[in-house]
Tab-separated table of C-alpha atoms in Angstrom:
chain	number	residue	atom	x	y	z
A	922	ASP	CA	25.095	-46.810	1.779
A	923	ALA	CA	25.100	-43.055	1.243
A	924	ALA	CA	28.875	-42.688	1.312
A	925	SER	CA	29.366	-45.396	-1.319
A	926	ALA	CA	26.680	-43.846	-3.506
A	927	LYS	CA	28.379	-40.447	-3.381
A	928	PHE	CA	31.766	-42.042	-4.163
A	929	ALA	CA	30.276	-43.897	-7.145
A	930	ALA	CA	28.588	-40.729	-8.377
A	931	GLY	CA	31.868	-38.820	-8.223
A	932	MET	CA	33.729	-41.537	-10.118
A	933	THR	CA	30.990	-41.793	-12.769
A	934	HIS	CA	30.984	-38.046	-13.329
A	935	ALA	CA	34.784	-37.912	-13.506
A	936	PHE	CA	35.095	-40.761	-16.013
A	937	ALA	CA	32.360	-39.274	-18.217
A	938	LYS	CA	34.050	-35.890	-18.154
A	939	ARG	CA	37.543	-37.302	-18.807
A	940	ASP	CA	36.857	-39.996	-21.404
A	941	GLY	CA	33.788	-38.558	-23.124
A	942	GLU	CA	31.141	-40.219	-25.252
A	943	ALA	CA	33.065	-43.438	-25.880
A	944	TRP	CA	33.277	-44.260	-22.173
A	945	VAL	CA	29.661	-43.206	-21.605
A	946	ALA	CA	28.354	-45.523	-24.325
A	947	THR	CA	30.423	-48.490	-23.110
A	948	PHE	CA	29.380	-47.911	-19.505
A	949	LEU	CA	25.650	-47.498	-20.141
A	950	GLU	CA	25.451	-50.516	-22.441
A	951	ARG	CA	26.721	-52.912	-19.754
A	952	ASP	CA	24.268	-55.583	-18.676
A	953	ASP	CA	24.653	-54.806	-14.952
A	954	ILE	CA	23.720	-51.164	-15.601
A	955	ARG	CA	20.626	-52.173	-17.521
A	956	ARG	CA	19.513	-54.366	-14.598
A	957	LEU	CA	19.543	-51.438	-12.173
A	958	PRO	CA	16.234	-49.981	-10.962
A	959	ASP	CA	14.832	-47.199	-13.153
A	960	GLU	CA	15.353	-44.659	-10.369
A	961	VAL	CA	19.064	-45.466	-10.131
A	962	ILE	CA	19.501	-45.307	-13.907
A	963	SER	CA	17.822	-41.883	-13.978
A	964	ARG	CA	20.161	-40.608	-11.273
A	965	THR	CA	23.140	-42.079	-13.116
A	966	LEU	CA	22.195	-40.319	-16.338
A	967	LEU	CA	21.920	-37.036	-14.436
A	968	LEU	CA	25.641	-37.377	-13.619
A	969	MET	CA	26.513	-37.444	-17.308
A	970	PRO	CA	27.127	-34.502	-19.651
A	971	GLN	CA	23.966	-32.916	-21.065
A	972	THR	CA	24.308	-34.136	-24.623
A	973	LYS	CA	22.081	-35.618	-27.296
A	974	GLN	CA	23.785	-38.972	-26.665
A	975	ILE	CA	22.595	-39.027	-23.043
A	976	TRP	CA	19.114	-37.897	-24.032
A	977	ASP	CA	18.902	-40.757	-26.511
A	978	PHE	CA	19.983	-43.214	-23.798
A	979	ALA	CA	17.268	-41.836	-21.506
A	980	THR	CA	14.713	-42.618	-24.196
A	981	ALA	CA	16.178	-46.054	-24.854
A	982	PHE	CA	15.938	-47.048	-21.178
A	983	GLY	CA	12.168	-46.550	-21.251
A	984	SER	CA	9.517	-44.017	-20.238
A	985	GLU	CA	10.105	-44.293	-16.464
A	986	VAL	CA	13.794	-43.517	-16.798
A	987	GLU	CA	13.139	-40.765	-19.332
A	988	GLN	CA	10.520	-39.085	-17.165
A	989	GLY	CA	12.709	-39.338	-14.065
A	990	TYR	CA	15.626	-37.808	-15.957
A	991	TRP	CA	13.774	-34.828	-17.486
A	992	SER	CA	11.839	-34.175	-14.270
A	993	ARG	CA	15.033	-33.506	-12.330
A	994	ILE	CA	17.604	-32.276	-14.808
A	995	ASN	CA	18.917	-28.803	-14.097
A	996	MET	CA	18.268	-26.238	-16.807
A	997	PRO	CA	19.993	-27.868	-19.783
A	998	GLY	CA	22.928	-25.974	-21.191
A	999	VAL	CA	22.086	-25.966	-24.874
A	1000	GLY	CA	23.343	-23.763	-27.664
A	1001	ASP	CA	21.314	-21.836	-30.204
A	1002	ASP	CA	20.605	-24.795	-32.477
A	1003	ARG	CA	16.872	-24.664	-33.147
A	1004	ALA	CA	16.367	-28.417	-33.380
A	1005	THR	CA	18.136	-29.009	-30.048
A	1006	VAL	CA	16.190	-26.264	-28.272
A	1007	GLU	CA	12.912	-27.578	-29.668
A	1008	PHE	CA	13.849	-31.132	-28.560
A	1009	VAL	CA	14.607	-30.047	-24.987
A	1010	VAL	CA	11.551	-27.782	-24.771
A	1011	GLY	CA	9.327	-30.675	-25.856
A	1012	HIS	CA	10.699	-32.956	-23.128
A	1013	LEU	CA	10.361	-30.273	-20.450
A	1014	LEU	CA	6.739	-29.722	-21.441
A	1015	ALA	CA	6.126	-33.487	-21.292
A	1016	VAL	CA	7.086	-33.545	-17.582
A	1017	ASN	CA	5.125	-30.397	-16.657
A	1018	ARG	CA	8.084	-28.031	-16.565
A	1019	ALA	CA	6.612	-25.357	-18.815
A	1020	ARG	CA	8.091	-22.503	-16.783
A	1021	ASP	CA	11.577	-23.904	-17.297
A	1022	ALA	CA	10.706	-24.362	-20.957
A	1023	ALA	CA	9.683	-20.682	-21.062
A	1024	THR	CA	13.056	-19.634	-19.664
A	1025	LEU	CA	14.922	-21.761	-22.204
A	1026	ALA	CA	12.748	-20.536	-25.075
A	1027	ALA	CA	13.209	-16.896	-24.054
A	1028	TYR	CA	16.995	-17.112	-23.939
A	1029	ARG	CA	17.736	-19.695	-26.638
A	1030	GLY	CA	14.586	-20.308	-28.647
A	1031	SER	CA	14.509	-17.428	-31.099
A	1032	GLY	CA	13.621	-19.794	-33.935
A	1033	LEU	CA	10.881	-21.781	-32.215
A	1034	PRO	CA	7.591	-22.078	-34.123
A	1035	SER	CA	4.819	-19.825	-32.856
A	1036	GLU	CA	2.566	-22.741	-31.924
A	1037	ILE	CA	5.216	-24.026	-29.525
A	1038	VAL	CA	5.599	-20.568	-27.959
A	1039	VAL	CA	1.824	-20.371	-27.478
A	1040	ARG	CA	1.821	-23.837	-25.903
A	1041	ILE	CA	4.663	-22.904	-23.540
A	1042	LEU	CA	2.866	-19.789	-22.317
A	1043	THR	CA	-0.457	-21.585	-22.010
A	1044	GLU	CA	0.926	-24.471	-19.970
A	1045	ALA	CA	3.263	-22.304	-17.887
A	1046	ALA	CA	0.288	-20.305	-16.643
A	1047	ARG	CA	-1.122	-23.479	-15.063
A	1048	GLU	CA	2.045	-24.291	-13.121
A	1049	GLN	CA	2.883	-22.987	-9.680
A	1050	LEU	CA	6.409	-21.880	-8.890
A	1051	ARG	CA	8.187	-24.661	-7.074
A	1052	ASP	CA	8.580	-24.449	-3.308
A	1053	GLY	CA	11.590	-22.460	-2.229
A	1054	THR	CA	11.750	-20.232	-5.269
A	1055	GLY	CA	12.655	-16.635	-4.633
A	1056	SER	CA	12.047	-13.261	-6.196
A	1057	ASN	CA	14.738	-13.931	-8.800
A	1058	ASP	CA	12.684	-16.850	-10.147
A	1059	HIS	CA	9.634	-14.608	-10.442
A	1060	SER	CA	11.664	-11.921	-12.198
A	1061	MET	CA	13.155	-14.461	-14.589
A	1062	PHE	CA	9.729	-15.858	-15.412
A	1063	LEU	CA	8.321	-12.358	-15.982
A	1064	PHE	CA	11.186	-11.643	-18.372
A	1065	SER	CA	10.438	-14.901	-20.203
A	1066	VAL	CA	6.736	-14.041	-20.576
A	1067	GLU	CA	7.556	-10.555	-21.858
A	1068	GLU	CA	10.136	-11.890	-24.303
A	1069	LEU	CA	7.872	-14.610	-25.702
A	1070	LEU	CA	4.900	-12.269	-26.105
A	1071	GLN	CA	7.083	-9.738	-27.893
A	1072	ARG	CA	8.179	-12.546	-30.190
A	1073	LEU	CA	4.547	-13.351	-30.984
A	1074	ASP	CA	3.951	-9.648	-31.716
A	1075	LYS	CA	6.354	-9.932	-34.639
A	1076	THR	CA	4.678	-12.945	-36.255
A	1077	ASP	CA	1.650	-13.129	-38.505
A	1078	ASP	CA	0.702	-16.761	-37.822
A	1079	VAL	CA	-0.913	-16.215	-34.415
A	1080	SER	CA	-4.347	-14.625	-34.193
A	1081	GLU	CA	-5.088	-11.618	-32.034
A	1082	ASP	CA	-7.625	-13.768	-30.169
A	1083	GLN	CA	-4.855	-16.149	-29.107
A	1084	VAL	CA	-2.618	-13.310	-27.971
A	1085	ALA	CA	-5.533	-11.653	-26.172
A	1086	ARG	CA	-6.218	-14.857	-24.233
A	1087	LEU	CA	-2.562	-15.052	-23.192
A	1088	GLU	CA	-2.589	-11.385	-22.150
A	1089	TRP	CA	-5.691	-11.993	-20.063
A	1090	THR	CA	-4.006	-14.971	-18.401
A	1091	TYR	CA	-0.877	-12.982	-17.540
A	1092	LEU	CA	-2.599	-9.658	-16.937
A	1093	ALA	CA	-1.455	-9.271	-13.335
A	1094	MET	CA	2.175	-9.629	-14.471
A	1095	LEU	CA	1.894	-7.444	-17.564
A	1096	GLU	CA	0.198	-4.428	-15.983
A	1097	HIS	CA	3.507	-2.763	-15.060
A	1098	SER	CA	5.820	-4.662	-17.395
A	1099	ARG	CA	7.800	-3.575	-20.452
A	1100	ARG	CA	5.235	-5.406	-22.592
A	1101	PRO	CA	1.721	-4.198	-21.587
A	1102	PRO	CA	-1.460	-6.020	-22.715
A	1103	VAL	CA	-1.610	-4.112	-25.994
A	1104	VAL	CA	-4.025	-6.456	-27.763
A	1105	LEU	CA	-6.531	-6.332	-24.901
A	1106	HIS	CA	-6.254	-2.533	-24.852
A	1107	LYS	CA	-6.880	-2.474	-28.592
A	1108	THR	CA	-9.891	-4.770	-28.194
A	1109	LEU	CA	-11.345	-2.533	-25.477
A	1110	SER	CA	-10.943	0.476	-27.758
A	1111	THR	CA	-12.532	-1.136	-30.792
A	1112	ASN	CA	-15.141	-3.482	-29.335
A	1113	PRO	CA	-17.782	-1.926	-27.033
A	1114	GLU	CA	-19.183	-5.389	-26.308
A	1115	PHE	CA	-15.856	-6.495	-24.851
A	1116	PHE	CA	-15.645	-3.286	-22.822
A	1117	VAL	CA	-19.026	-4.017	-21.236
A	1118	GLN	CA	-18.068	-7.657	-20.666
A	1119	VAL	CA	-15.003	-6.538	-18.706
A	1120	LEU	CA	-17.067	-3.940	-16.840
A	1121	ARG	CA	-19.607	-6.561	-15.816
A	1122	SER	CA	-16.809	-8.700	-14.371
A	1123	VAL	CA	-15.933	-5.924	-11.930
A	1124	TYR	CA	-19.174	-4.122	-11.074
A	1125	ARG	CA	-22.626	-5.332	-10.095
A	1126	PRO	CA	-25.759	-3.738	-11.602
A	1127	ALA	CA	-26.845	-0.474	-9.992
A	1128	PRO	CA	-29.458	-1.041	-7.225
A	1129	ASP	CA	-32.004	1.140	-9.012
A	1130	SER	CA	-31.610	-0.719	-12.336
A	1131	ASP	CA	-33.950	-3.575	-11.278
A	1132	ILE	CA	-31.549	-5.995	-13.003
A	1133	GLN	CA	-30.919	-9.208	-11.114
A	1134	GLU	CA	-27.913	-11.383	-11.951
A	1135	GLU	CA	-27.023	-14.760	-10.535
A	1136	VAL	CA	-23.915	-14.864	-8.363
A	1137	ALA	CA	-21.365	-17.487	-9.397
A	1138	ASP	CA	-20.923	-20.409	-7.007
A	1139	ASP	CA	-17.128	-20.213	-7.195
A	1140	ASN	CA	-16.428	-17.014	-5.248
A	1141	ILE	CA	-12.663	-17.477	-5.486
A	1142	GLN	CA	-12.761	-17.675	-9.264
A	1143	MET	CA	-15.185	-14.750	-9.445
A	1144	ARG	CA	-12.905	-12.560	-7.310
A	1145	ALA	CA	-9.887	-13.514	-9.408
A	1146	LEU	CA	-11.776	-12.592	-12.572
A	1147	ALA	CA	-12.803	-9.267	-11.032
A	1148	ARG	CA	-9.178	-8.469	-10.117
A	1149	HIS	CA	-8.046	-9.237	-13.657
A	1150	ALA	CA	-10.797	-7.131	-15.191
A	1151	TYR	CA	-10.180	-4.200	-12.828
A	1152	GLY	CA	-6.456	-4.292	-13.584
A	1153	LEU	CA	-7.201	-4.233	-17.300
A	1154	LEU	CA	-9.486	-1.208	-17.010
A	1155	ARG	CA	-6.947	0.584	-14.836
A	1156	SER	CA	-4.128	0.030	-17.344
A	1157	TRP	CA	-6.228	1.027	-20.378
A	1158	HIS	CA	-5.218	4.396	-21.866
A	1159	ARG	CA	-5.993	4.015	-25.561
A	1160	VAL	CA	-8.858	6.317	-26.561
A	1161	PRO	CA	-11.317	4.589	-28.929
A	1162	GLY	CA	-10.737	5.752	-32.486
A	1163	GLU	CA	-7.131	6.787	-31.777
A	1164	ASN	CA	-4.409	5.818	-34.211
A	1165	GLY	CA	-0.941	7.294	-34.082
A	1166	GLY	CA	-1.974	10.140	-31.780
A	1167	VAL	CA	-4.901	11.182	-34.003
A	1168	ILE	CA	-8.502	10.391	-33.034
A	1169	ASP	CA	-11.137	9.521	-35.616
A	1170	SER	CA	-14.085	11.546	-34.323
A	1171	ALA	CA	-16.740	9.405	-36.041
A	1172	ALA	CA	-15.224	6.169	-34.724
A	1173	LEU	CA	-15.040	7.587	-31.192
A	1174	GLN	CA	-18.639	8.847	-31.320
A	1175	GLU	CA	-19.907	5.480	-32.560
A	1176	TRP	CA	-17.952	3.582	-29.901
A	1177	VAL	CA	-19.220	5.814	-27.085
A	1178	LYS	CA	-22.806	5.630	-28.313
A	1179	ARG	CA	-22.760	1.832	-28.484
A	1180	ALA	CA	-20.881	1.374	-25.196
A	1181	ARG	CA	-23.252	3.669	-23.280
A	1182	ALA	CA	-26.280	1.857	-24.675
A	1183	LEU	CA	-24.881	-1.545	-23.679
A	1184	CYS	CA	-23.903	-0.276	-20.216
A	1185	ALA	CA	-27.427	1.038	-19.661
A	1186	GLU	CA	-28.924	-2.295	-20.730
A	1187	ALA	CA	-26.626	-4.067	-18.253
A	1188	GLY	CA	-27.601	-1.762	-15.377
A	1189	ARG	CA	-24.171	-0.190	-15.295
A	1190	GLY	CA	-24.806	3.147	-16.980
A	1191	ASP	CA	-23.251	5.395	-14.338
A	1192	ILE	CA	-20.106	3.372	-13.763
A	1193	GLY	CA	-19.829	2.844	-17.510
A	1194	ASP	CA	-19.847	6.615	-18.071
A	1195	GLN	CA	-17.167	7.005	-15.416
A	1196	GLN	CA	-14.934	4.403	-17.055
A	1197	ILE	CA	-15.458	6.028	-20.458
A	1198	GLY	CA	-14.472	9.370	-18.974
A	1199	ASN	CA	-11.436	7.735	-17.418
A	1200	VAL	CA	-10.071	6.605	-20.773
A	1201	LEU	CA	-10.946	9.933	-22.416
A	1202	ALA	CA	-8.563	11.520	-19.909
A	1203	SER	CA	-5.730	9.893	-21.893
A	1204	SER	CA	-6.605	11.970	-24.950
A	1205	PRO	CA	-3.722	13.617	-26.795
A	1206	ALA	CA	-3.715	17.384	-27.215
A	1207	GLU	CA	-4.415	19.156	-30.470
A	1208	PRO	CA	-1.422	20.300	-32.571
A	1209	ASP	CA	-1.881	23.818	-31.135
A	1210	GLY	CA	-1.227	22.381	-27.662
A	1211	VAL	CA	-4.792	22.730	-26.361
A	1212	TRP	CA	-6.126	19.706	-24.493
A	1213	PRO	CA	-8.169	17.557	-24.999
A	1214	ALA	CA	-8.425	16.601	-28.673
A	1215	LYS	CA	-11.417	18.070	-30.496
A	1216	ALA	CA	-12.946	14.612	-30.954
A	1217	VAL	CA	-13.013	14.184	-27.173
A	1218	ARG	CA	-14.468	17.672	-26.689
A	1219	GLU	CA	-17.320	16.694	-29.016
A	1220	VAL	CA	-18.077	13.648	-26.873
A	1221	ILE	CA	-18.149	15.782	-23.724
A	1222	GLU	CA	-20.422	18.329	-25.370
A	1223	ARG	CA	-22.852	15.693	-26.615
A	1224	THR	CA	-22.893	13.637	-23.418
A	1225	PRO	CA	-24.553	15.488	-20.532
A	1226	SER	CA	-23.278	13.034	-17.925
A	1227	GLN	CA	-21.772	14.120	-14.639
A	1228	HIS	CA	-20.396	10.605	-14.206
A	1229	LEU	CA	-18.464	10.883	-17.457
A	1230	GLN	CA	-16.989	14.221	-16.354
A	1231	THR	CA	-16.104	12.713	-12.977
A	1232	GLY	CA	-14.309	9.922	-14.822
A	1233	VAL	CA	-12.293	12.464	-16.812
A	1234	MET	CA	-11.259	14.254	-13.618
A	1235	LEU	CA	-10.287	11.017	-11.876
A	1236	GLY	CA	-8.370	9.899	-14.946
A	1237	ILE	CA	-6.441	13.171	-15.072
A	1238	HIS	CA	-5.371	12.862	-11.458
A	1239	ASN	CA	-4.597	9.140	-11.689
A	1240	ASN	CA	-2.558	9.555	-14.874
A	1241	ARG	CA	-0.356	12.076	-13.119
A	1242	GLY	CA	1.021	9.421	-10.777
A	1243	GLY	CA	3.172	10.139	-7.750
A	1244	THR	CA	5.076	13.372	-7.119
A	1245	ARG	CA	8.301	14.361	-5.381
A	1246	ARG	CA	8.863	17.573	-3.456
A	1247	GLY	CA	10.806	18.954	-0.524
A	1248	LEU	CA	9.254	19.246	2.916
A	1249	THR	CA	8.734	22.995	2.552
A	1250	ASP	CA	8.114	23.248	-1.191
A	1251	GLY	CA	4.358	23.723	-0.929
A	1252	GLY	CA	1.952	23.444	-3.846
A	1253	ALA	CA	3.921	25.105	-6.644
A	1254	GLN	CA	3.583	22.004	-8.836
A	1255	GLU	CA	-0.199	21.985	-8.500
A	1256	ARG	CA	-0.507	25.715	-9.184
A	1257	SER	CA	1.467	25.273	-12.385
A	1258	ILE	CA	-0.863	22.486	-13.515
A	1259	ALA	CA	-3.917	24.544	-12.559
A	1260	SER	CA	-2.646	27.439	-14.647
A	1261	ARG	CA	-2.351	25.161	-17.659
A	1262	TYR	CA	-5.931	23.927	-17.306
A	1263	HIS	CA	-7.189	27.497	-16.912
A	1264	GLU	CA	-5.552	28.211	-20.291
A	1265	TYR	CA	-7.268	25.181	-21.826
A	1266	ALA	CA	-10.590	26.370	-20.423
A	1267	ARG	CA	-10.191	29.835	-21.952
A	1268	ALA	CA	-9.216	28.347	-25.320
A	1269	THR	CA	-12.338	26.143	-25.450
A	1270	GLN	CA	-15.003	28.318	-23.824
A	1271	LEU	CA	-16.606	29.628	-27.045
A	1272	GLU	CA	-17.009	26.437	-29.087
A	1273	TRP	CA	-17.024	23.833	-26.309
A	1274	PRO	CA	-18.601	25.371	-23.200
A	1275	ARG	CA	-19.239	22.100	-21.371
A	1276	THR	CA	-15.615	21.079	-21.916
A	1277	SER	CA	-14.425	24.500	-20.783
A	1278	ALA	CA	-16.421	24.221	-17.557
A	1279	LEU	CA	-14.930	20.782	-16.893
A	1280	LEU	CA	-11.420	22.105	-17.472
A	1281	GLU	CA	-12.065	24.938	-15.008
A	1282	GLN	CA	-13.228	22.367	-12.492
A	1283	ILE	CA	-10.025	20.385	-12.983
A	1284	ALA	CA	-7.974	23.576	-12.558
A	1285	ARG	CA	-9.742	24.391	-9.287
A	1286	SER	CA	-9.154	20.854	-7.995
A	1287	TYR	CA	-5.414	21.335	-8.503
A	1288	GLU	CA	-5.577	24.729	-6.825
A	1289	ASP	CA	-7.204	23.091	-3.826
A	1290	GLN	CA	-4.467	20.462	-3.755
A	1291	GLY	CA	-1.826	23.183	-4.010
A	1292	GLN	CA	-3.355	25.021	-1.062
A	1293	GLN	CA	-3.269	21.856	1.012
A	1294	HIS	CA	0.431	21.372	0.218
A	1295	ASP	CA	1.071	25.040	1.101
A	1296	GLN	CA	-0.559	24.565	4.486
A	1297	ARG	CA	1.384	21.374	5.114
A	1298	ALA	CA	4.632	23.117	4.180
A	1299	GLU	CA	3.859	26.010	6.541
A	1300	ARG	CA	3.249	23.613	9.419
A	1301	THR	CA	6.459	21.758	8.616
A	1302	ASP	CA	8.463	24.993	8.381
A	1303	TRP	CA	7.065	26.163	11.718
A	1304	SER	CA	7.954	22.884	13.429
A	1305	LEU	CA	11.492	23.024	12.043
């Protein structure tokens, strides 16, 4: 009965704790223990200390006992010994507990081989969080993913393709994490074909392009892919050709030329220009403080596309993020920003007239926003 089972469990745990490995070995080697059902043996082993001795007994009792034990064991308390961590991780993976393996590897597995880390992340992505898990479990798993990816960043035995696939899998988690999808961002900035592939996952061909594409039968999978791709484009701020805050003008020009051609072929020329403009908005300034970098100004001058300029404007506003102000502060913040863009426009008007006009347009958009905040502040002040 239940009461007897609880009493026996308490006694077993107490003897194992008091008398250690010698008592455990004598107890588990008894013939009457070995005749117990596999389920009972698994539960008995779970009462014992989490040691290599118990894990060896679980193996010796057979696959059913071993699987039952590792399926239900609480997170094993192991030290930093690499062989022990690797042993436990392997058994957790064998019973489809890759997320628990990820937690153990993140906290204790600093010496794990890269191929095991890749396997953990790959299999963990296929598992659902168990019923009843809370936000702490999600936060812990996010930390584990970040930690393991950062570990892979420091190795040279994992290809960028492998890391890129993992980043794509975990993109929704990484977008606002301390470890962004840096390899995917790099691939977007160096591979126009990949950029267009991502773009095609989000946007359909323009109606006037006369390009017809088959719609995938699996709408759920298609929508999930679109969300991933959109999140990647939204988090992408690395200007093609940029390295260490300096942009290679020739590399940027070549990337833009190829990307625009591929977008046009795919019937996505306008939205492609807008996305290109969006990433150009993340351009660094020149050493003299004038924005954008000269390489980006050259692209704007050579690309008579209103959609590209719209993308730059949207990128500027989106990159700013949220603001904080008092109820009656008005639009002082926006007027300050507008003044800065007016200065950029004056500094570029002789050599880069198209860029200068765009900068004036950005300045006026901030002035309009400032006026709206002024009016809102006046109404608030009057009501107070």
